[in-house]
Amino acid sequence: DTAVSQTPKYLVTQMGNDKSIKCEQNLGHDTMYWYKQDSKKFLKIMFSYNNKELIINETVPNRFSPKSPDKAHLNLHINSLELGDSAVYFCASSHGGGVLNEKLFFGSGTQLSVL
Amino acid sequence: GQQVMQIPQYQHVQEGEDFTTYCNSSTTLSNIQWYKQRPGGHPVFLIQLVKSGEVKKQKRLTFQFGEAKKNSSLHITATQTTDVGTYFCAPSRGGSARQLTFGSGTQLTVLP
């Protein structure tokens, strides 16, 4: 029943490893996002996809690569993990499709710890 | 670009006291949304304000949008322990959620 679900919830890994976070939404939304929340709670958008196409790509290292196989899924792959990548990563979705004043629906987050 | 300041960053109140968080923008906004994130949880949409001078209420929560559409506030009357969390304003330059930016948040602690 979860509207936006992401896995895993926790991810602990060594520096230099490659890891992926998966996200799925069952709301029928066209647009999906990845946000990063640091230890001070700052929420920053990383990527936005609209119907499988990349719309927003903020200043994010190219070690981060999003992939959207279909509009219900947006995965995030991270290569060569660094200590500074430790954060909570949130997937989100919104209606998209030109709907005005739309709101975001967030997943429960993935807490990434790089050792 | 759009500069958004949210204050205070932290607020500790005694249960029953009131609480207010403010969001100020350097530019005129199209609309503003507010989200709440419980400890260990994810941001959840609370409300959206669109019109100049708009005031909306949800039980003990009162949301205001300034006349110039450059600032907004969230006021909680008689806080309860269930109000604990971080409150984010999310101003938008347009109507699309892709244009939302998030304020730095106000972390509210309610002491019983």
mmCIF file with all atom_site columns, C-alpha atoms in Angstrom:
data_model
loop_
_atom_site.group_PDB
_atom_site.id
_atom_site.type_symbol
_atom_site.label_atom_id
_atom_site.label_alt_id
_atom_site.label_comp_id
_atom_site.label_asym_id
_atom_site.label_entity_id
_atom_site.label_seq_id
_atom_site.pdbx_PDB_ins_code
_atom_site.Cartn_x
_atom_site.Cartn_y
_atom_site.Cartn_z
_atom_site.occupancy
_atom_site.B_iso_or_equiv
_atom_site.pdbx_formal_charge
_atom_site.auth_seq_id
_atom_site.auth_comp_id
_atom_site.auth_asym_id
_atom_site.auth_atom_id
_atom_site.pdbx_PDB_model_num
ATOM 1   C CA . ASP A 1 1   ? 0.000  0.000  0.000   1.00 0.00 ? 1   ASP A CA 1
ATOM 2   C CA . THR A 1 2   ? 2.984  2.302  0.437   1.00 0.00 ? 2   THR A CA 1
ATOM 3   C CA . ALA A 1 3   ? 2.760  5.093  -2.117  1.00 0.00 ? 3   ALA A CA 1
ATOM 4   C CA . VAL A 1 4   ? 6.497  5.708  -2.551  1.00 0.00 ? 4   VAL A CA 1
ATOM 5   C CA . SER A 1 5   ? 8.739  2.903  -1.412  1.00 0.00 ? 5   SER A CA 1
ATOM 6   C CA . GLN A 1 6   ? 12.493 2.832  -1.444  1.00 0.00 ? 6   GLN A CA 1
ATOM 7   C CA . THR A 1 7   ? 14.983 0.157  -0.502  1.00 0.00 ? 7   THR A CA 1
ATOM 8   C CA . PRO A 1 8   ? 17.078 -0.423 1.410   1.00 0.00 ? 8   PRO A CA 1
ATOM 9   C CA . LYS A 1 9   ? 16.187 1.603  4.484   1.00 0.00 ? 9   LYS A CA 1
ATOM 10  C CA . TYR A 1 10  ? 19.736 1.412  5.802   1.00 0.00 ? 10  TYR A CA 1
ATOM 11  C CA . LEU A 1 11  ? 22.944 0.997  3.851   1.00 0.00 ? 11  LEU A CA 1
ATOM 12  C CA . VAL A 1 12  ? 26.327 0.706  5.525   1.00 0.00 ? 12  VAL A CA 1
ATOM 13  C CA . THR A 1 13  ? 29.302 0.297  3.251   1.00 0.00 ? 13  THR A CA 1
ATOM 14  C CA . GLN A 1 14  ? 32.990 0.906  2.851   1.00 0.00 ? 14  GLN A CA 1
ATOM 15  C CA . MET A 1 15  ? 34.549 3.821  1.025   1.00 0.00 ? 15  MET A CA 1
ATOM 16  C CA . GLY A 1 16  ? 35.171 3.043  -2.621  1.00 0.00 ? 16  GLY A CA 1
ATOM 17  C CA . ASN A 1 17  ? 32.266 0.616  -2.988  1.00 0.00 ? 17  ASN A CA 1
ATOM 18  C CA . ASP A 1 18  ? 29.425 0.945  -5.488  1.00 0.00 ? 18  ASP A CA 1
ATOM 19  C CA . LYS A 1 19  ? 25.840 0.802  -4.242  1.00 0.00 ? 19  LYS A CA 1
ATOM 20  C CA . SER A 1 20  ? 22.302 1.272  -5.526  1.00 0.00 ? 20  SER A CA 1
ATOM 21  C CA . ILE A 1 21  ? 19.072 2.524  -3.978  1.00 0.00 ? 21  ILE A CA 1
ATOM 22  C CA . LYS A 1 22  ? 15.766 1.600  -5.547  1.00 0.00 ? 22  LYS A CA 1
ATOM 23  C CA . CYS A 1 23  ? 12.542 3.568  -5.591  1.00 0.00 ? 23  CYS A CA 1
ATOM 24  C CA . GLU A 1 24  ? 9.067  2.747  -6.797  1.00 0.00 ? 24  GLU A CA 1
ATOM 25  C CA . GLN A 1 25  ? 5.831  4.704  -6.689  1.00 0.00 ? 25  GLN A CA 1
ATOM 26  C CA . ASN A 1 26  ? 2.320  3.354  -7.195  1.00 0.00 ? 26  ASN A CA 1
ATOM 27  C CA . LEU A 1 27  ? 0.594  6.721  -7.413  1.00 0.00 ? 27  LEU A CA 1
ATOM 28  C CA . GLY A 1 28  ? 0.615  6.905  -11.184 1.00 0.00 ? 28  GLY A CA 1
ATOM 29  C CA . HIS A 1 29  ? 2.772  10.035 -11.013 1.00 0.00 ? 29  HIS A CA 1
ATOM 30  C CA . ASP A 1 30  ? 4.805  11.201 -13.980 1.00 0.00 ? 30  ASP A CA 1
ATOM 31  C CA . THR A 1 31  ? 7.644  12.846 -12.089 1.00 0.00 ? 31  THR A CA 1
ATOM 32  C CA . MET A 1 32  ? 10.127 11.361 -9.651  1.00 0.00 ? 32  MET A CA 1
ATOM 33  C CA . TYR A 1 33  ? 13.001 12.878 -7.692  1.00 0.00 ? 33  TYR A CA 1
ATOM 34  C CA . TRP A 1 34  ? 16.006 12.134 -5.590  1.00 0.00 ? 34  TRP A CA 1
ATOM 35  C CA . TYR A 1 35  ? 16.737 14.396 -2.633  1.00 0.00 ? 35  TYR A CA 1
ATOM 36  C CA . LYS A 1 36  ? 19.723 14.335 -0.300  1.00 0.00 ? 36  LYS A CA 1
ATOM 37  C CA . GLN A 1 37  ? 19.343 15.311 3.365   1.00 0.00 ? 37  GLN A CA 1
ATOM 38  C CA . ASP A 1 38  ? 22.521 15.967 5.293   1.00 0.00 ? 38  ASP A CA 1
ATOM 39  C CA . SER A 1 39  ? 23.127 15.736 9.017   1.00 0.00 ? 39  SER A CA 1
ATOM 40  C CA . LYS A 1 40  ? 21.859 19.301 9.498   1.00 0.00 ? 40  LYS A CA 1
ATOM 41  C CA . LYS A 1 41  ? 18.557 18.373 7.870   1.00 0.00 ? 41  LYS A CA 1
ATOM 42  C CA . PHE A 1 42  ? 19.165 20.416 4.715   1.00 0.00 ? 42  PHE A CA 1
ATOM 43  C CA . LEU A 1 43  ? 17.090 18.925 1.882   1.00 0.00 ? 43  LEU A CA 1
ATOM 44  C CA . LYS A 1 44  ? 18.577 19.349 -1.537  1.00 0.00 ? 44  LYS A CA 1
ATOM 45  C CA . ILE A 1 45  ? 17.242 18.133 -4.855  1.00 0.00 ? 45  ILE A CA 1
ATOM 46  C CA . MET A 1 46  ? 19.641 15.982 -6.860  1.00 0.00 ? 46  MET A CA 1
ATOM 47  C CA . PHE A 1 47  ? 17.675 14.765 -9.857  1.00 0.00 ? 47  PHE A CA 1
ATOM 48  C CA . SER A 1 48  ? 14.227 14.919 -11.334 1.00 0.00 ? 48  SER A CA 1
ATOM 49  C CA . TYR A 1 49  ? 12.792 12.636 -13.981 1.00 0.00 ? 49  TYR A CA 1
ATOM 50  C CA . ASN A 1 50  ? 9.587  13.213 -15.877 1.00 0.00 ? 50  ASN A CA 1
ATOM 51  C CA . ASN A 1 51  ? 8.192  10.131 -17.561 1.00 0.00 ? 51  ASN A CA 1
ATOM 52  C CA . LYS A 1 52  ? 11.616 8.472  -17.705 1.00 0.00 ? 52  LYS A CA 1
ATOM 53  C CA . GLU A 1 53  ? 13.411 11.569 -18.979 1.00 0.00 ? 53  GLU A CA 1
ATOM 54  C CA . LEU A 1 54  ? 15.944 13.535 -16.957 1.00 0.00 ? 54  LEU A CA 1
ATOM 55  C CA . ILE A 1 55  ? 14.636 17.031 -16.253 1.00 0.00 ? 55  ILE A CA 1
ATOM 56  C CA . ILE A 1 56  ? 16.773 18.322 -13.424 1.00 0.00 ? 56  ILE A CA 1
ATOM 57  C CA . ASN A 1 57  ? 20.367 17.429 -12.743 1.00 0.00 ? 57  ASN A CA 1
ATOM 58  C CA . GLU A 1 58  ? 21.723 19.631 -10.012 1.00 0.00 ? 58  GLU A CA 1
ATOM 59  C CA . THR A 1 59  ? 25.405 19.956 -9.303  1.00 0.00 ? 59  THR A CA 1
ATOM 60  C CA . VAL A 1 60  ? 25.970 16.384 -8.282  1.00 0.00 ? 60  VAL A CA 1
ATOM 61  C CA . PRO A 1 61  ? 29.192 14.407 -8.830  1.00 0.00 ? 61  PRO A CA 1
ATOM 62  C CA . ASN A 1 62  ? 28.935 12.153 -11.841 1.00 0.00 ? 62  ASN A CA 1
ATOM 63  C CA . ARG A 1 63  ? 29.563 9.219  -9.500  1.00 0.00 ? 63  ARG A CA 1
ATOM 64  C CA . PHE A 1 64  ? 25.801 9.487  -8.976  1.00 0.00 ? 64  PHE A CA 1
ATOM 65  C CA . SER A 1 65  ? 23.784 8.074  -11.826 1.00 0.00 ? 65  SER A CA 1
ATOM 66  C CA . PRO A 1 66  ? 19.999 7.878  -11.777 1.00 0.00 ? 66  PRO A CA 1
ATOM 67  C CA . LYS A 1 67  ? 18.167 5.382  -13.916 1.00 0.00 ? 67  LYS A CA 1
ATOM 68  C CA . SER A 1 68  ? 14.479 5.313  -14.700 1.00 0.00 ? 68  SER A CA 1
ATOM 69  C CA . PRO A 1 69  ? 13.392 2.106  -16.444 1.00 0.00 ? 69  PRO A CA 1
ATOM 70  C CA . ASP A 1 70  ? 9.775  3.280  -16.429 1.00 0.00 ? 70  ASP A CA 1
ATOM 71  C CA . LYS A 1 71  ? 7.877  6.174  -14.927 1.00 0.00 ? 71  LYS A CA 1
ATOM 72  C CA . ALA A 1 72  ? 7.094  4.244  -11.751 1.00 0.00 ? 72  ALA A CA 1
ATOM 73  C CA . HIS A 1 73  ? 10.728 3.560  -10.913 1.00 0.00 ? 73  HIS A CA 1
ATOM 74  C CA . LEU A 1 74  ? 13.742 5.741  -10.304 1.00 0.00 ? 74  LEU A CA 1
ATOM 75  C CA . ASN A 1 75  ? 16.906 4.113  -9.028  1.00 0.00 ? 75  ASN A CA 1
ATOM 76  C CA . LEU A 1 76  ? 20.076 5.765  -7.862  1.00 0.00 ? 76  LEU A CA 1
ATOM 77  C CA . HIS A 1 77  ? 23.463 4.192  -8.415  1.00 0.00 ? 77  HIS A CA 1
ATOM 78  C CA . ILE A 1 78  ? 26.509 5.567  -6.659  1.00 0.00 ? 78  ILE A CA 1
ATOM 79  C CA . ASN A 1 79  ? 30.042 4.670  -7.707  1.00 0.00 ? 79  ASN A CA 1
ATOM 80  C CA . SER A 1 80  ? 33.188 4.933  -5.628  1.00 0.00 ? 80  SER A CA 1
ATOM 81  C CA . LEU A 1 81  ? 31.437 5.975  -2.440  1.00 0.00 ? 81  LEU A CA 1
ATOM 82  C CA . GLU A 1 82  ? 33.084 8.679  -0.359  1.00 0.00 ? 82  GLU A CA 1
ATOM 83  C CA . LEU A 1 83  ? 32.717 9.619  3.292   1.00 0.00 ? 83  LEU A CA 1
ATOM 84  C CA . GLY A 1 84  ? 30.882 12.799 2.308   1.00 0.00 ? 84  GLY A CA 1
ATOM 85  C CA . ASP A 1 85  ? 28.166 10.756 0.629   1.00 0.00 ? 85  ASP A CA 1
ATOM 86  C CA . SER A 1 86  ? 26.861 9.725  4.036   1.00 0.00 ? 86  SER A CA 1
ATOM 87  C CA . ALA A 1 87  ? 23.366 11.164 4.305   1.00 0.00 ? 87  ALA A CA 1
ATOM 88  C CA . VAL A 1 88  ? 19.720 10.237 4.060   1.00 0.00 ? 88  VAL A CA 1
ATOM 89  C CA . TYR A 1 89  ? 18.518 9.928  0.474   1.00 0.00 ? 89  TYR A CA 1
ATOM 90  C CA . PHE A 1 90  ? 14.840 10.459 -0.210  1.00 0.00 ? 90  PHE A CA 1
ATOM 91  C CA . CYS A 1 91  ? 12.951 9.466  -3.276  1.00 0.00 ? 91  CYS A CA 1
ATOM 92  C CA . ALA A 1 92  ? 9.841  11.497 -4.040  1.00 0.00 ? 92  ALA A CA 1
ATOM 93  C CA . SER A 1 93  ? 7.187  11.757 -6.686  1.00 0.00 ? 93  SER A CA 1
ATOM 94  C CA . SER A 1 94  ? 4.674  14.295 -7.893  1.00 0.00 ? 94  SER A CA 1
ATOM 95  C CA . HIS A 1 95  ? 1.870  14.322 -10.396 1.00 0.00 ? 95  HIS A CA 1
ATOM 96  C CA . GLY A 1 96  ? 3.793  16.157 -13.098 1.00 0.00 ? 96  GLY A CA 1
ATOM 97  C CA . GLY A 1 97  ? 2.135  16.425 -16.457 1.00 0.00 ? 97  GLY A CA 1
ATOM 98  C CA . GLY A 1 98  ? 1.659  20.168 -16.219 1.00 0.00 ? 98  GLY A CA 1
ATOM 99  C CA . VAL A 1 99  ? -0.517 20.027 -13.129 1.00 0.00 ? 99  VAL A CA 1
ATOM 100 C CA . LEU A 1 100 ? -0.201 23.291 -11.242 1.00 0.00 ? 100 LEU A CA 1
ATOM 101 C CA . ASN A 1 101 ? 0.560  23.635 -7.549  1.00 0.00 ? 101 ASN A CA 1
ATOM 102 C CA . GLU A 1 102 ? 1.452  19.992 -7.146  1.00 0.00 ? 102 GLU A CA 1
ATOM 103 C CA . LYS A 1 103 ? 2.915  18.513 -3.991  1.00 0.00 ? 103 LYS A CA 1
ATOM 104 C CA . LEU A 1 104 ? 5.646  16.025 -3.266  1.00 0.00 ? 104 LEU A CA 1
ATOM 105 C CA . PHE A 1 105 ? 5.169  12.556 -1.849  1.00 0.00 ? 105 PHE A CA 1
ATOM 106 C CA . PHE A 1 106 ? 8.312  11.231 -0.194  1.00 0.00 ? 106 PHE A CA 1
ATOM 107 C CA . GLY A 1 107 ? 9.568  7.726  0.395   1.00 0.00 ? 107 GLY A CA 1
ATOM 108 C CA . SER A 1 108 ? 10.735 6.715  3.858   1.00 0.00 ? 108 SER A CA 1
ATOM 109 C CA . GLY A 1 109 ? 14.386 7.408  3.068   1.00 0.00 ? 109 GLY A CA 1
ATOM 110 C CA . THR A 1 110 ? 17.614 5.442  2.840   1.00 0.00 ? 110 THR A CA 1
ATOM 111 C CA . GLN A 1 111 ? 20.211 6.182  5.470   1.00 0.00 ? 111 GLN A CA 1
ATOM 112 C CA . LEU A 1 112 ? 23.582 5.723  3.818   1.00 0.00 ? 112 LEU A CA 1
ATOM 113 C CA . SER A 1 113 ? 26.660 5.434  6.023   1.00 0.00 ? 113 SER A CA 1
ATOM 114 C CA . VAL A 1 114 ? 30.048 5.284  4.346   1.00 0.00 ? 114 VAL A CA 1
ATOM 115 C CA . LEU A 1 115 ? 32.839 4.025  6.589   1.00 0.00 ? 115 LEU A CA 1
ATOM 116 C CA . GLY B 2 1   ? 18.735 32.683 -7.713  1.00 0.00 ? 1   GLY B CA 1
ATOM 117 C CA . GLN B 2 2   ? 16.075 32.451 -5.103  1.00 0.00 ? 2   GLN B CA 1
ATOM 118 C CA . GLN B 2 3   ? 17.335 32.902 -1.549  1.00 0.00 ? 3   GLN B CA 1
ATOM 119 C CA . VAL B 2 4   ? 15.212 31.471 1.223   1.00 0.00 ? 4   VAL B CA 1
ATOM 120 C CA . MET B 2 5   ? 15.859 31.878 4.900   1.00 0.00 ? 5   MET B CA 1
ATOM 121 C CA . GLN B 2 6   ? 13.927 29.945 7.516   1.00 0.00 ? 6   GLN B CA 1
ATOM 122 C CA . ILE B 2 7   ? 14.155 30.877 11.176  1.00 0.00 ? 7   ILE B CA 1
ATOM 123 C CA . PRO B 2 8   ? 14.698 29.819 13.831  1.00 0.00 ? 8   PRO B CA 1
ATOM 124 C CA . GLN B 2 9   ? 16.829 26.782 13.110  1.00 0.00 ? 9   GLN B CA 1
ATOM 125 C CA . TYR B 2 10  ? 15.970 25.226 16.463  1.00 0.00 ? 10  TYR B CA 1
ATOM 126 C CA . GLN B 2 11  ? 13.182 25.864 18.931  1.00 0.00 ? 11  GLN B CA 1
ATOM 127 C CA . HIS B 2 12  ? 12.558 24.249 22.295  1.00 0.00 ? 12  HIS B CA 1
ATOM 128 C CA . VAL B 2 13  ? 9.195  24.918 23.885  1.00 0.00 ? 13  VAL B CA 1
ATOM 129 C CA . GLN B 2 14  ? 7.346  23.661 26.909  1.00 0.00 ? 14  GLN B CA 1
ATOM 130 C CA . GLU B 2 15  ? 4.233  21.679 26.083  1.00 0.00 ? 15  GLU B CA 1
ATOM 131 C CA . GLY B 2 16  ? 1.334  24.083 25.861  1.00 0.00 ? 16  GLY B CA 1
ATOM 132 C CA . GLU B 2 17  ? 3.402  27.017 24.630  1.00 0.00 ? 17  GLU B CA 1
ATOM 133 C CA . ASP B 2 18  ? 2.999  28.464 21.169  1.00 0.00 ? 18  ASP B CA 1
ATOM 134 C CA . PHE B 2 19  ? 5.524  28.119 18.361  1.00 0.00 ? 19  PHE B CA 1
ATOM 135 C CA . THR B 2 20  ? 6.177  30.028 15.164  1.00 0.00 ? 20  THR B CA 1
ATOM 136 C CA . THR B 2 21  ? 8.570  29.435 12.286  1.00 0.00 ? 21  THR B CA 1
ATOM 137 C CA . TYR B 2 22  ? 9.215  31.999 9.570   1.00 0.00 ? 22  TYR B CA 1
ATOM 138 C CA . CYS B 2 23  ? 10.270 31.695 5.979   1.00 0.00 ? 23  CYS B CA 1
ATOM 139 C CA . ASN B 2 24  ? 11.628 34.727 4.123   1.00 0.00 ? 24  ASN B CA 1
ATOM 140 C CA . SER B 2 25  ? 12.460 34.998 0.456   1.00 0.00 ? 25  SER B CA 1
ATOM 141 C CA . SER B 2 26  ? 14.494 37.614 -1.370  1.00 0.00 ? 26  SER B CA 1
ATOM 142 C CA . THR B 2 27  ? 12.165 37.348 -4.368  1.00 0.00 ? 27  THR B CA 1
ATOM 143 C CA . THR B 2 28  ? 8.425  37.234 -4.896  1.00 0.00 ? 28  THR B CA 1
ATOM 144 C CA . LEU B 2 29  ? 7.101  33.715 -4.761  1.00 0.00 ? 29  LEU B CA 1
ATOM 145 C CA . SER B 2 30  ? 4.505  31.982 -6.855  1.00 0.00 ? 30  SER B CA 1
ATOM 146 C CA . ASN B 2 31  ? 3.364  29.861 -3.958  1.00 0.00 ? 31  ASN B CA 1
ATOM 147 C CA . ILE B 2 32  ? 4.739  28.204 -0.860  1.00 0.00 ? 32  ILE B CA 1
ATOM 148 C CA . GLN B 2 33  ? 4.284  24.782 0.648   1.00 0.00 ? 33  GLN B CA 1
ATOM 149 C CA . TRP B 2 34  ? 4.943  23.562 4.163   1.00 0.00 ? 34  TRP B CA 1
ATOM 150 C CA . TYR B 2 35  ? 6.133  20.079 5.115   1.00 0.00 ? 35  TYR B CA 1
ATOM 151 C CA . LYS B 2 36  ? 6.630  18.320 8.437   1.00 0.00 ? 36  LYS B CA 1
ATOM 152 C CA . GLN B 2 37  ? 9.247  15.668 9.088   1.00 0.00 ? 37  GLN B CA 1
ATOM 153 C CA . ARG B 2 38  ? 8.971  13.643 12.284  1.00 0.00 ? 38  ARG B CA 1
ATOM 154 C CA . PRO B 2 39  ? 12.236 12.384 13.827  1.00 0.00 ? 39  PRO B CA 1
ATOM 155 C CA . GLY B 2 40  ? 13.414 9.423  11.775  1.00 0.00 ? 40  GLY B CA 1
ATOM 156 C CA . GLY B 2 41  ? 10.647 10.000 9.251   1.00 0.00 ? 41  GLY B CA 1
ATOM 157 C CA . HIS B 2 42  ? 10.168 11.587 5.879   1.00 0.00 ? 42  HIS B CA 1
ATOM 158 C CA . PRO B 2 43  ? 8.778  14.992 4.908   1.00 0.00 ? 43  PRO B CA 1
ATOM 159 C CA . VAL B 2 44  ? 4.999  15.043 4.690   1.00 0.00 ? 44  VAL B CA 1
ATOM 160 C CA . PHE B 2 45  ? 3.035  17.739 2.917   1.00 0.00 ? 45  PHE B CA 1
ATOM 161 C CA . LEU B 2 46  ? 0.991  19.968 5.219   1.00 0.00 ? 46  LEU B CA 1
ATOM 162 C CA . ILE B 2 47  ? -0.396 22.786 3.117   1.00 0.00 ? 47  ILE B CA 1
ATOM 163 C CA . GLN B 2 48  ? 0.056  25.088 0.162   1.00 0.00 ? 48  GLN B CA 1
ATOM 164 C CA . LEU B 2 49  ? -0.476 28.857 0.090   1.00 0.00 ? 49  LEU B CA 1
ATOM 165 C CA . VAL B 2 50  ? -1.003 30.621 -3.212  1.00 0.00 ? 50  VAL B CA 1
ATOM 166 C CA . LYS B 2 51  ? -2.721 33.971 -2.713  1.00 0.00 ? 51  LYS B CA 1
ATOM 167 C CA . SER B 2 52  ? -1.257 37.164 -1.328  1.00 0.00 ? 52  SER B CA 1
ATOM 168 C CA . GLY B 2 53  ? -2.182 37.547 2.345   1.00 0.00 ? 53  GLY B CA 1
ATOM 169 C CA . GLU B 2 54  ? -3.678 34.061 2.496   1.00 0.00 ? 54  GLU B CA 1
ATOM 170 C CA . VAL B 2 55  ? -4.308 32.516 5.904   1.00 0.00 ? 55  VAL B CA 1
ATOM 171 C CA . LYS B 2 56  ? -5.172 28.840 6.337   1.00 0.00 ? 56  LYS B CA 1
ATOM 172 C CA . LYS B 2 57  ? -5.829 26.873 9.488   1.00 0.00 ? 57  LYS B CA 1
ATOM 173 C CA . GLN B 2 58  ? -5.508 23.206 10.309  1.00 0.00 ? 58  GLN B CA 1
ATOM 174 C CA . LYS B 2 59  ? -6.667 22.655 13.879  1.00 0.00 ? 59  LYS B CA 1
ATOM 175 C CA . ARG B 2 60  ? -3.905 24.245 15.995  1.00 0.00 ? 60  ARG B CA 1
ATOM 176 C CA . LEU B 2 61  ? -1.758 25.161 12.985  1.00 0.00 ? 61  LEU B CA 1
ATOM 177 C CA . THR B 2 62  ? -2.106 28.533 11.257  1.00 0.00 ? 62  THR B CA 1
ATOM 178 C CA . PHE B 2 63  ? -0.306 29.240 7.999   1.00 0.00 ? 63  PHE B CA 1
ATOM 179 C CA . GLN B 2 64  ? 0.138  32.718 6.554   1.00 0.00 ? 64  GLN B CA 1
ATOM 180 C CA . PHE B 2 65  ? 1.423  34.028 3.261   1.00 0.00 ? 65  PHE B CA 1
ATOM 181 C CA . GLY B 2 66  ? 2.627  37.615 3.258   1.00 0.00 ? 66  GLY B CA 1
ATOM 182 C CA . GLU B 2 67  ? 0.948  40.369 1.288   1.00 0.00 ? 67  GLU B CA 1
ATOM 183 C CA . ALA B 2 68  ? 4.022  40.770 -0.893  1.00 0.00 ? 68  ALA B CA 1
ATOM 184 C CA . LYS B 2 69  ? 4.319  36.963 -1.300  1.00 0.00 ? 69  LYS B CA 1
ATOM 185 C CA . LYS B 2 70  ? 7.876  37.069 -0.026  1.00 0.00 ? 70  LYS B CA 1
ATOM 186 C CA . ASN B 2 71  ? 7.380  35.551 3.394   1.00 0.00 ? 71  ASN B CA 1
ATOM 187 C CA . SER B 2 72  ? 5.320  32.982 5.186   1.00 0.00 ? 72  SER B CA 1
ATOM 188 C CA . SER B 2 73  ? 4.831  31.689 8.687   1.00 0.00 ? 73  SER B CA 1
ATOM 189 C CA . LEU B 2 74  ? 3.562  28.618 10.469  1.00 0.00 ? 74  LEU B CA 1
ATOM 190 C CA . HIS B 2 75  ? 2.165  29.114 13.951  1.00 0.00 ? 75  HIS B CA 1
ATOM 191 C CA . ILE B 2 76  ? 1.250  26.286 16.302  1.00 0.00 ? 76  ILE B CA 1
ATOM 192 C CA . THR B 2 77  ? -0.979 27.101 19.248  1.00 0.00 ? 77  THR B CA 1
ATOM 193 C CA . ALA B 2 78  ? -0.585 25.164 22.492  1.00 0.00 ? 78  ALA B CA 1
ATOM 194 C CA . THR B 2 79  ? 2.050  22.725 21.282  1.00 0.00 ? 79  THR B CA 1
ATOM 195 C CA . GLN B 2 80  ? 1.791  19.042 22.045  1.00 0.00 ? 80  GLN B CA 1
ATOM 196 C CA . THR B 2 81  ? 4.494  16.372 22.074  1.00 0.00 ? 81  THR B CA 1
ATOM 197 C CA . THR B 2 82  ? 3.103  15.087 18.790  1.00 0.00 ? 82  THR B CA 1
ATOM 198 C CA . ASP B 2 83  ? 4.179  18.368 17.164  1.00 0.00 ? 83  ASP B CA 1
ATOM 199 C CA . VAL B 2 84  ? 7.842  17.400 17.547  1.00 0.00 ? 84  VAL B CA 1
ATOM 200 C CA . GLY B 2 85  ? 9.704  17.380 14.251  1.00 0.00 ? 85  GLY B CA 1
ATOM 201 C CA . THR B 2 86  ? 11.285 19.560 11.618  1.00 0.00 ? 86  THR B CA 1
ATOM 202 C CA . TYR B 2 87  ? 9.090  21.986 9.717   1.00 0.00 ? 87  TYR B CA 1
ATOM 203 C CA . PHE B 2 88  ? 10.177 22.979 6.237   1.00 0.00 ? 88  PHE B CA 1
ATOM 204 C CA . CYS B 2 89  ? 8.897  25.729 4.062   1.00 0.00 ? 89  CYS B CA 1
ATOM 205 C CA . ALA B 2 90  ? 9.182  25.017 0.357   1.00 0.00 ? 90  ALA B CA 1
ATOM 206 C CA . PRO B 2 91  ? 8.771  28.101 -1.776  1.00 0.00 ? 91  PRO B CA 1
ATOM 207 C CA . SER B 2 92  ? 8.182  27.728 -5.463  1.00 0.00 ? 92  SER B CA 1
ATOM 208 C CA . ARG B 2 93  ? 8.991  29.915 -8.436  1.00 0.00 ? 93  ARG B CA 1
ATOM 209 C CA . GLY B 2 94  ? 6.155  28.328 -10.373 1.00 0.00 ? 94  GLY B CA 1
ATOM 210 C CA . GLY B 2 95  ? 3.407  25.784 -10.117 1.00 0.00 ? 95  GLY B CA 1
ATOM 211 C CA . SER B 2 96  ? 5.449  22.676 -10.744 1.00 0.00 ? 96  SER B CA 1
ATOM 212 C CA . ALA B 2 97  ? 6.853  20.638 -7.863  1.00 0.00 ? 97  ALA B CA 1
ATOM 213 C CA . ARG B 2 98  ? 10.113 20.577 -9.800  1.00 0.00 ? 98  ARG B CA 1
ATOM 214 C CA . GLN B 2 99  ? 10.494 24.257 -8.938  1.00 0.00 ? 99  GLN B CA 1
ATOM 215 C CA . LEU B 2 100 ? 10.257 23.747 -5.190  1.00 0.00 ? 100 LEU B CA 1
ATOM 216 C CA . THR B 2 101 ? 13.232 24.605 -3.044  1.00 0.00 ? 101 THR B CA 1
ATOM 217 C CA . PHE B 2 102 ? 13.345 23.764 0.624   1.00 0.00 ? 102 PHE B CA 1
ATOM 218 C CA . GLY B 2 103 ? 14.144 26.081 3.477   1.00 0.00 ? 103 GLY B CA 1
ATOM 219 C CA . SER B 2 104 ? 16.676 24.944 6.042   1.00 0.00 ? 104 SER B CA 1
ATOM 220 C CA . GLY B 2 105 ? 13.922 23.798 8.378   1.00 0.00 ? 105 GLY B CA 1
ATOM 221 C CA . THR B 2 106 ? 13.047 24.536 12.001  1.00 0.00 ? 106 THR B CA 1
ATOM 222 C CA . GLN B 2 107 ? 13.588 21.662 14.399  1.00 0.00 ? 107 GLN B CA 1
ATOM 223 C CA . LEU B 2 108 ? 10.923 21.817 17.100  1.00 0.00 ? 108 LEU B CA 1
ATOM 224 C CA . THR B 2 109 ? 11.352 20.077 20.421  1.00 0.00 ? 109 THR B CA 1
ATOM 225 C CA . VAL B 2 110 ? 8.412  20.005 22.794  1.00 0.00 ? 110 VAL B CA 1
ATOM 226 C CA . LEU B 2 111 ? 9.264  19.355 26.412  1.00 0.00 ? 111 LEU B CA 1
ATOM 227 C CA . PRO B 2 112 ? 6.560  17.562 28.423  1.00 0.00 ? 112 PRO B CA 1
#
